Amino acid sequence: MTLPDHAPIEAPRTPRTVVVSGAGTGMGRAVAERFLAAGATVVALGRRAEPLDRLRDDHPASEVQVVPADLTDPDAVLRVVDALDGRPVDVLVNNAGGVGSAPEPGLHGLLESYRRTVDQNLLSAMLLTEALWPSLARPGGRVVTISSIAAQRGGGGAYGAAKAGLVAWGAELAARGGPDGITVNTVSPGYVQDTEFFSTEGRSRRHDALVAQTLLGRAGTPSDVAGAVHYLASEDAGWITGQVLSVNGGAVLGR
Ligand SMILES: NC(=O)c1ccc[n+]([C@@H]2O[C@H](COP(=O)([O-])OP(=O)(O)OC[C@H]3O[C@@H](n4cnc5c(N)ncnc54)[C@H](OP(=O)(O)O)[C@@H]3O)[C@@H](O)[C@H]2O)c1
């Protein structure tokens, strides 16, 4: 008898526990709703309680656990671990991020602003993932991190650098997770409207110019990104790890 040359098919645990950072608005909310529609339990993280409570209240028939936490604060991250109370995590979606306020004048102001940006976009994902790493399902755990088109072409001062850092860190993490059957992938969105990223109105002031850069002639939507995240967290994506999936309407071409 010959041994199979592939890992056994994983029996999916139902319902899956899915941790989503930045789950109250924009892409994070769409990601949470995609998993809720598939019957998952969602642990919804973000600094503000109100958008997270709204997500929970809008889905009374689903299981949404709200844990307000500033993920740049290690103590807050440890409270997330406590809130999980030893439950295995099937999927971790590192989505929280954003561009902060403009720097104060001078080098000190610049340093402060760059640090905030790196904390919010890179270290928040690193801290949360490290804290939840022992809880990830083995085999079958999934980590999906939201980077940005800015990682490829710059933008936002330290923002593009922080988002590029997520890709390098994701490669290391994928190597760590491989032997345990954990996949780690990155989704790199282009311009996505209907989020709080650019403004509370959900659009960039450069909306028309950003749409014109796409081959498909439209902005992305949070659900475009949620679909990609959901796929990478699926059983079908079980042999995809250490990859970056661009979801940008063709604004930057892959190779
Ligand atoms: N929109 C775009 O065009 C675009 C393009 C490429 C990549 N991205 C990336 O996509 C991700 C989602 O952004 P979005 O466009 O959906 O914008 P968004 O609506 O502003 O969502 C960002 C979410 O992250 C949460 N968050 C920010 N800092 C946090 C922290 N320190 N701790 C915990 N939660 C935090 C925010 O909630 P609280 O404020 O309540 O904490 C918010 O819910 C971000 O990583 C962003 O950088 C966006």
mmCIF file of C-alpha atoms and ligand atoms in Angstrom:
data_model
loop_
_atom_site.group_PDB
_atom_site.id
_atom_site.type_symbol
_atom_site.label_atom_id
_atom_site.label_comp_id
_atom_site.label_asym_id
_atom_site.label_seq_id
_atom_site.Cartn_x
_atom_site.Cartn_y
_atom_site.Cartn_z
ATOM 1 C CA MET A 1 0.000 0.000 0.000
ATOM 2 C CA THR A 2 1.333 3.445 -0.886
ATOM 3 C CA LEU A 3 0.891 6.430 1.336
ATOM 4 C CA PRO A 4 -1.115 9.356 -0.083
ATOM 5 C CA ASP A 5 1.124 12.226 -1.183
ATOM 6 C CA HIS A 6 -1.199 14.867 0.189
ATOM 7 C CA ALA A 7 -2.489 15.838 3.606
ATOM 8 C CA PRO A 8 -5.782 14.249 4.590
ATOM 9 C CA ILE A 9 -8.846 16.379 3.838
ATOM 10 C CA GLU A 10 -9.631 18.376 6.955
ATOM 11 C CA ALA A 11 -13.044 17.870 8.459
ATOM 12 C CA PRO A 12 -14.356 21.431 8.923
ATOM 13 C CA ARG A 13 -15.362 22.265 12.481
ATOM 14 C CA THR A 14 -18.835 23.814 12.609
ATOM 15 C CA PRO A 15 -19.535 26.477 13.501
ATOM 16 C CA ARG A 16 -16.111 27.962 12.881
ATOM 17 C CA THR A 17 -14.819 30.631 15.235
ATOM 18 C CA VAL A 18 -13.621 33.608 13.209
ATOM 19 C CA VAL A 19 -11.820 36.563 14.789
ATOM 20 C CA VAL A 20 -12.070 39.759 12.715
ATOM 21 C CA SER A 21 -10.241 42.947 13.682
ATOM 22 C CA GLY A 22 -11.830 46.230 12.630
ATOM 23 C CA ALA A 23 -15.119 44.352 12.256
ATOM 24 C CA GLY A 24 -17.412 47.316 12.883
ATOM 25 C CA THR A 25 -16.949 49.194 9.622
ATOM 26 C CA GLY A 26 -15.953 48.882 5.973
ATOM 27 C CA MET A 27 -14.205 45.737 4.839
ATOM 28 C CA GLY A 28 -14.040 44.226 8.317
ATOM 29 C CA ARG A 29 -17.795 44.423 8.680
ATOM 30 C CA ALA A 30 -18.284 42.852 5.232
ATOM 31 C CA VAL A 31 -15.830 40.084 6.150
ATOM 32 C CA ALA A 32 -17.683 39.448 9.413
ATOM 33 C CA GLU A 33 -21.026 39.340 7.602
ATOM 34 C CA ARG A 34 -19.670 36.911 4.991
ATOM 35 C CA PHE A 35 -18.615 34.485 7.706
ATOM 36 C CA LEU A 36 -21.848 34.990 9.673
ATOM 37 C CA ALA A 37 -23.834 34.139 6.537
ATOM 38 C CA ALA A 38 -21.860 30.890 6.367
ATOM 39 C CA GLY A 39 -22.849 30.056 9.948
ATOM 40 C CA ALA A 40 -19.634 31.046 11.712
ATOM 41 C CA THR A 41 -19.323 32.563 15.167
ATOM 42 C CA VAL A 42 -17.588 35.918 14.815
ATOM 43 C CA VAL A 43 -15.452 37.582 17.462
ATOM 44 C CA ALA A 44 -15.604 41.243 16.459
ATOM 45 C CA LEU A 45 -12.725 43.537 17.480
ATOM 46 C CA GLY A 46 -12.195 47.283 17.191
ATOM 47 C CA ARG A 47 -11.514 50.278 19.422
ATOM 48 C CA ARG A 48 -15.074 51.656 19.421
ATOM 49 C CA ALA A 49 -17.856 49.541 20.904
ATOM 50 C CA GLU A 50 -20.697 51.233 18.955
ATOM 51 C CA PRO A 51 -19.966 49.929 15.432
ATOM 52 C CA LEU A 52 -19.313 46.463 16.855
ATOM 53 C CA ASP A 53 -22.586 46.532 18.802
ATOM 54 C CA ARG A 54 -24.360 47.603 15.592
ATOM 55 C CA LEU A 55 -22.931 44.574 13.776
ATOM 56 C CA ARG A 56 -24.179 42.296 16.567
ATOM 57 C CA ASP A 57 -27.609 43.979 16.735
ATOM 58 C CA ASP A 58 -28.057 43.764 12.947
ATOM 59 C CA HIS A 59 -27.550 39.983 13.113
ATOM 60 C CA PRO A 60 -29.693 38.830 16.036
ATOM 61 C CA ALA A 61 -29.912 35.277 14.722
ATOM 62 C CA SER A 62 -26.120 34.934 14.536
ATOM 63 C CA GLU A 63 -23.438 34.650 17.151
ATOM 64 C CA VAL A 64 -21.351 37.816 17.355
ATOM 65 C CA GLN A 65 -19.066 38.320 20.330
ATOM 66 C CA VAL A 66 -18.044 41.959 20.697
ATOM 67 C CA VAL A 67 -14.650 42.678 22.259
ATOM 68 C CA PRO A 68 -13.662 46.346 22.122
ATOM 69 C CA ALA A 69 -9.865 46.547 22.053
ATOM 70 C CA ASP A 70 -7.133 48.863 20.812
ATOM 71 C CA LEU A 71 -4.884 46.266 19.215
ATOM 72 C CA THR A 72 -1.797 48.448 19.529
ATOM 73 C CA ASP A 73 -2.023 47.875 23.296
ATOM 74 C CA PRO A 74 -0.666 44.486 24.465
ATOM 75 C CA ASP A 75 -2.951 44.507 27.540
ATOM 76 C CA ALA A 76 -6.004 44.988 25.317
ATOM 77 C CA VAL A 77 -4.797 42.144 23.085
ATOM 78 C CA LEU A 78 -4.474 39.905 26.131
ATOM 79 C CA ARG A 79 -8.083 40.762 27.029
ATOM 80 C CA VAL A 80 -9.074 39.397 23.602
ATOM 81 C CA VAL A 81 -7.320 36.139 24.485
ATOM 82 C CA ASP A 82 -9.214 36.055 27.800
ATOM 83 C CA ALA A 83 -12.525 36.711 26.032
ATOM 84 C CA LEU A 84 -11.949 33.633 23.864
ATOM 85 C CA ASP A 85 -11.708 31.549 27.023
ATOM 86 C CA GLY A 86 -9.599 28.789 25.466
ATOM 87 C CA ARG A 87 -11.796 28.259 22.378
ATOM 88 C CA PRO A 88 -9.852 27.298 19.256
ATOM 89 C CA VAL A 89 -9.693 29.975 16.557
ATOM 90 C CA ASP A 90 -10.402 28.649 13.069
ATOM 91 C CA VAL A 91 -9.836 31.900 11.187
ATOM 92 C CA LEU A 92 -8.054 35.100 12.149
ATOM 93 C CA VAL A 93 -8.590 38.101 9.877
ATOM 94 C CA ASN A 94 -6.163 40.938 10.580
ATOM 95 C CA ASN A 95 -8.084 43.773 8.984
ATOM 96 C CA ALA A 96 -7.690 46.710 11.407
ATOM 97 C CA GLY A 97 -5.700 49.632 10.070
ATOM 98 C CA GLY A 98 -5.885 53.090 8.644
ATOM 99 C CA VAL A 99 -4.091 56.304 7.852
ATOM 100 C CA GLY A 100 -3.680 58.551 10.858
ATOM 101 C CA SER A 101 -3.758 62.310 11.126
ATOM 102 C CA ALA A 102 -1.140 64.471 9.391
ATOM 103 C CA PRO A 103 2.144 64.816 11.321
ATOM 104 C CA GLU A 104 2.924 67.835 13.449
ATOM 105 C CA PRO A 105 5.738 69.923 11.914
ATOM 106 C CA GLY A 106 9.319 68.836 12.554
ATOM 107 C CA LEU A 107 11.162 65.563 12.922
ATOM 108 C CA HIS A 108 9.619 64.738 16.295
ATOM 109 C CA GLY A 109 6.143 65.167 14.872
ATOM 110 C CA LEU A 110 7.067 62.983 11.920
ATOM 111 C CA LEU A 111 8.426 60.253 14.181
ATOM 112 C CA GLU A 112 5.280 60.316 16.308
ATOM 113 C CA SER A 113 3.043 60.071 13.247
ATOM 114 C CA TYR A 114 5.096 57.295 11.622
ATOM 115 C CA ARG A 115 5.081 55.319 14.873
ATOM 116 C CA ARG A 116 1.297 55.616 15.139
ATOM 117 C CA THR A 117 0.936 54.382 11.564
ATOM 118 C CA VAL A 118 3.266 51.418 12.047
ATOM 119 C CA ASP A 119 1.577 50.567 15.350
ATOM 120 C CA GLN A 120 -1.901 50.717 13.831
ATOM 121 C CA ASN A 121 -1.193 48.788 10.636
ATOM 122 C CA LEU A 122 1.712 46.445 11.351
ATOM 123 C CA LEU A 123 2.187 45.925 15.086
ATOM 124 C CA SER A 124 -1.548 45.547 15.765
ATOM 125 C CA ALA A 125 -1.667 42.523 13.437
ATOM 126 C CA MET A 126 1.590 41.136 14.807
ATOM 127 C CA LEU A 127 0.465 41.399 18.444
ATOM 128 C CA LEU A 128 -2.961 39.903 17.831
ATOM 129 C CA THR A 129 -1.589 37.045 15.757
ATOM 130 C CA GLU A 130 1.158 36.205 18.233
ATOM 131 C CA ALA A 131 -1.351 36.226 21.085
ATOM 132 C CA LEU A 132 -3.803 33.968 19.233
ATOM 133 C CA TRP A 133 -1.214 31.733 17.541
ATOM 134 C CA PRO A 134 -1.406 28.972 20.183
ATOM 135 C CA SER A 135 -5.220 28.979 19.840
ATOM 136 C CA LEU A 136 -5.269 28.508 16.048
ATOM 137 C CA ALA A 137 -6.828 25.253 14.875
ATOM 138 C CA ARG A 138 -4.208 22.627 13.944
ATOM 139 C CA PRO A 139 -4.532 21.570 11.192
ATOM 140 C CA GLY A 140 -6.785 23.901 9.272
ATOM 141 C CA GLY A 141 -6.204 27.255 10.975
ATOM 142 C CA ARG A 142 -6.294 30.252 8.653
ATOM 143 C CA VAL A 143 -4.715 33.673 8.986
ATOM 144 C CA VAL A 144 -5.663 36.308 6.419
ATOM 145 C CA THR A 145 -4.176 39.793 6.718
ATOM 146 C CA ILE A 146 -5.276 42.916 4.874
ATOM 147 C CA SER A 147 -2.364 44.808 3.343
ATOM 148 C CA SER A 148 -2.809 47.427 0.607
ATOM 149 C CA ILE A 149 -1.939 48.403 -2.932
ATOM 150 C CA ALA A 150 0.208 51.016 -1.130
ATOM 151 C CA ALA A 151 2.592 48.174 -0.246
ATOM 152 C CA GLN A 152 3.387 47.930 -3.963
ATOM 153 C CA ARG A 153 3.422 51.562 -4.990
ATOM 154 C CA GLY A 154 3.786 53.580 -1.771
ATOM 155 C CA GLY A 155 1.518 56.167 -0.245
ATOM 156 C CA GLY A 156 0.572 57.694 3.082
ATOM 157 C CA GLY A 157 4.104 58.236 4.423
ATOM 158 C CA ALA A 158 4.779 55.228 6.624
ATOM 159 C CA TYR A 159 1.464 53.620 5.618
ATOM 160 C CA GLY A 160 2.784 51.859 2.495
ATOM 161 C CA ALA A 161 5.886 50.738 4.398
ATOM 162 C CA ALA A 162 3.779 49.298 7.222
ATOM 163 C CA LYS A 163 1.544 47.476 4.743
ATOM 164 C CA ALA A 164 4.607 46.115 2.909
ATOM 165 C CA GLY A 165 5.909 44.948 6.278
ATOM 166 C CA LEU A 166 2.792 42.814 6.655
ATOM 167 C CA VAL A 167 3.768 40.904 3.516
ATOM 168 C CA ALA A 168 7.290 40.103 4.761
ATOM 169 C CA TRP A 169 5.956 39.123 8.173
ATOM 170 C CA GLY A 170 3.263 36.990 6.545
ATOM 171 C CA ALA A 171 5.949 35.023 4.694
ATOM 172 C CA GLU A 172 7.702 34.187 7.956
ATOM 173 C CA LEU A 173 4.426 33.283 9.608
ATOM 174 C CA ALA A 174 3.437 31.009 6.723
ATOM 175 C CA ALA A 175 6.689 29.084 7.226
ATOM 176 C CA ARG A 176 5.921 28.747 10.938
ATOM 177 C CA GLY A 177 2.365 27.601 10.300
ATOM 178 C CA GLY A 178 3.050 25.132 7.512
ATOM 179 C CA PRO A 179 4.097 22.150 9.669
ATOM 180 C CA ASP A 180 0.907 22.590 11.734
ATOM 181 C CA GLY A 181 -1.372 22.851 8.701
ATOM 182 C CA ILE A 182 -2.036 26.572 9.293
ATOM 183 C CA THR A 183 -2.165 28.747 6.187
ATOM 184 C CA VAL A 184 -1.191 32.431 6.235
ATOM 185 C CA ASN A 185 -2.078 34.715 3.343
ATOM 186 C CA THR A 186 -2.366 38.397 2.573
ATOM 187 C CA VAL A 187 -5.070 40.260 0.666
ATOM 188 C CA SER A 188 -3.940 43.506 -0.927
ATOM 189 C CA PRO A 189 -6.892 45.741 -1.815
ATOM 190 C CA GLY A 190 -6.829 48.710 -4.158
ATOM 191 C CA TYR A 191 -9.256 51.602 -3.747
ATOM 192 C CA VAL A 192 -12.346 50.402 -1.870
ATOM 193 C CA GLN A 193 -15.265 52.750 -1.270
ATOM 194 C CA ASP A 194 -17.991 52.565 1.412
ATOM 195 C CA THR A 195 -15.487 52.404 4.251
ATOM 196 C CA GLU A 196 -14.359 54.940 6.855
ATOM 197 C CA PHE A 197 -10.818 54.790 5.516
ATOM 198 C CA PHE A 198 -10.889 58.067 3.574
ATOM 199 C CA SER A 199 -13.879 59.777 5.203
ATOM 200 C CA THR A 200 -17.120 59.032 6.978
ATOM 201 C CA GLU A 201 -18.809 59.548 3.583
ATOM 202 C CA GLY A 202 -16.968 56.429 2.423
ATOM 203 C CA ARG A 203 -15.170 57.966 -0.551
ATOM 204 C CA SER A 204 -11.781 59.384 -1.360
ATOM 205 C CA ARG A 205 -11.533 62.984 -2.600
ATOM 206 C CA ARG A 206 -9.612 61.395 -5.514
ATOM 207 C CA HIS A 207 -12.450 58.967 -6.239
ATOM 208 C CA ASP A 208 -12.640 59.578 -10.013
ATOM 209 C CA ALA A 209 -8.867 59.423 -10.487
ATOM 210 C CA LEU A 210 -8.597 56.208 -8.455
ATOM 211 C CA VAL A 211 -11.446 54.579 -10.404
ATOM 212 C CA ALA A 212 -9.759 55.627 -13.666
ATOM 213 C CA GLN A 213 -6.659 53.650 -12.625
ATOM 214 C CA THR A 214 -8.633 50.398 -12.601
ATOM 215 C CA LEU A 215 -9.161 48.246 -15.685
ATOM 216 C CA LEU A 216 -12.709 47.475 -14.586
ATOM 217 C CA GLY A 217 -13.777 51.101 -14.282
ATOM 218 C CA ARG A 218 -15.119 51.003 -10.757
ATOM 219 C CA ALA A 219 -14.053 51.237 -7.143
ATOM 220 C CA GLY A 220 -13.891 48.092 -5.082
ATOM 221 C CA THR A 221 -16.551 47.350 -2.493
ATOM 222 C CA PRO A 222 -16.078 45.838 0.958
ATOM 223 C CA SER A 223 -17.784 42.711 -0.298
ATOM 224 C CA ASP A 224 -15.218 42.320 -3.125
ATOM 225 C CA VAL A 225 -12.578 42.034 -0.422
ATOM 226 C CA ALA A 226 -14.725 39.855 1.847
ATOM 227 C CA GLY A 227 -15.115 37.332 -0.977
ATOM 228 C CA ALA A 228 -11.348 37.020 -1.357
ATOM 229 C CA VAL A 229 -10.838 36.657 2.391
ATOM 230 C CA HIS A 230 -13.593 34.052 2.633
ATOM 231 C CA TYR A 231 -12.029 32.047 -0.182
ATOM 232 C CA LEU A 232 -8.559 32.074 1.421
ATOM 233 C CA ALA A 233 -10.155 30.870 4.652
ATOM 234 C CA SER A 234 -11.990 28.048 2.904
ATOM 235 C CA GLU A 235 -11.095 24.392 2.603
ATOM 236 C CA ASP A 236 -10.669 24.942 -1.145
ATOM 237 C CA ALA A 237 -7.684 27.182 -0.392
ATOM 238 C CA GLY A 238 -6.005 24.541 1.758
ATOM 239 C CA TRP A 239 -2.838 24.435 -0.381
ATOM 240 C CA ILE A 240 -2.428 28.194 -0.684
ATOM 241 C CA THR A 241 -0.084 29.758 1.849
ATOM 242 C CA GLY A 242 2.455 32.571 1.933
ATOM 243 C CA GLN A 243 0.692 34.335 -0.944
ATOM 244 C CA VAL A 244 -0.524 37.851 -1.656
ATOM 245 C CA LEU A 245 -3.850 38.163 -3.450
ATOM 246 C CA SER A 246 -4.381 41.573 -5.036
ATOM 247 C CA VAL A 247 -8.005 42.739 -5.200
ATOM 248 C CA ASN A 248 -7.669 46.004 -7.065
ATOM 249 C CA GLY A 249 -9.748 46.002 -10.243
ATOM 250 C CA GLY A 250 -6.539 45.786 -12.274
ATOM 251 C CA ALA A 251 -5.060 49.039 -10.964
ATOM 252 C CA VAL A 252 -1.706 47.254 -10.492
ATOM 253 C CA LEU A 253 -1.084 44.099 -12.493
ATOM 254 C CA GLY A 254 0.204 40.857 -11.013
ATOM 255 C CA ARG A 255 3.001 38.720 -12.459
HETATM 256 N N1 LIG B 1 -10.452 51.553 1.810
HETATM 257 C C1 LIG B 1 -9.409 51.358 1.029
HETATM 258 O O1 LIG B 1 -9.375 51.862 -0.104
HETATM 259 C C2 LIG B 1 -8.277 50.474 1.493
HETATM 260 C C3 LIG B 1 -7.358 50.053 0.510
HETATM 261 C C4 LIG B 1 -6.336 49.179 0.867
HETATM 262 C C5 LIG B 1 -6.237 48.713 2.159
HETATM 263 N N2 LIG B 1 -7.128 49.162 3.110
HETATM 264 C C6 LIG B 1 -7.006 48.557 4.447
HETATM 265 O O2 LIG B 1 -8.173 47.808 4.682
HETATM 266 C C7 LIG B 1 -8.368 47.654 6.091
HETATM 267 C C8 LIG B 1 -9.814 47.973 6.416
HETATM 268 O O3 LIG B 1 -10.026 49.362 6.198
HETATM 269 P P1 LIG B 1 -11.383 49.964 5.618
HETATM 270 O O4 LIG B 1 -11.062 50.518 4.287
HETATM 271 O O5 LIG B 1 -12.482 49.028 5.759
HETATM 272 O O6 LIG B 1 -11.531 51.248 6.559
HETATM 273 P P2 LIG B 1 -12.301 51.453 7.938
HETATM 274 O O7 LIG B 1 -13.774 51.434 7.696
HETATM 275 O O8 LIG B 1 -11.717 52.705 8.527
HETATM 276 O O9 LIG B 1 -11.918 50.191 8.825
HETATM 277 C C9 LIG B 1 -10.782 50.115 9.649
HETATM 278 C C10 LIG B 1 -11.207 49.427 10.943
HETATM 279 O O10 LIG B 1 -10.065 49.191 11.755
HETATM 280 C C11 LIG B 1 -10.386 49.476 13.103
HETATM 281 N N3 LIG B 1 -9.155 49.873 13.776
HETATM 282 C C12 LIG B 1 -8.286 50.848 13.418
HETATM 283 N N4 LIG B 1 -7.285 50.931 14.284
HETATM 284 C C13 LIG B 1 -7.510 49.990 15.243
HETATM 285 C C14 LIG B 1 -6.833 49.599 16.425
HETATM 286 N N5 LIG B 1 -5.711 50.218 16.832
HETATM 287 N N6 LIG B 1 -7.342 48.586 17.157
HETATM 288 C C15 LIG B 1 -8.481 47.962 16.779
HETATM 289 N N7 LIG B 1 -9.174 48.294 15.663
HETATM 290 C C16 LIG B 1 -8.692 49.299 14.922
HETATM 291 C C17 LIG B 1 -11.409 50.624 13.025
HETATM 292 O O11 LIG B 1 -12.313 50.632 14.131
HETATM 293 P P3 LIG B 1 -12.067 51.623 15.377
HETATM 294 O O12 LIG B 1 -11.816 52.990 14.808
HETATM 295 O O13 LIG B 1 -13.342 51.538 16.157
HETATM 296 O O14 LIG B 1 -10.917 51.055 16.096
HETATM 297 C C18 LIG B 1 -12.182 50.275 11.754
HETATM 298 O O15 LIG B 1 -13.324 49.493 12.047
HETATM 299 C C19 LIG B 1 -7.348 48.563 6.753
HETATM 300 O O16 LIG B 1 -6.260 47.781 7.185
HETATM 301 C C20 LIG B 1 -6.909 49.491 5.637
HETATM 302 O O17 LIG B 1 -5.611 49.973 5.843
HETATM 303 C C21 LIG B 1 -8.129 50.021 2.803
#
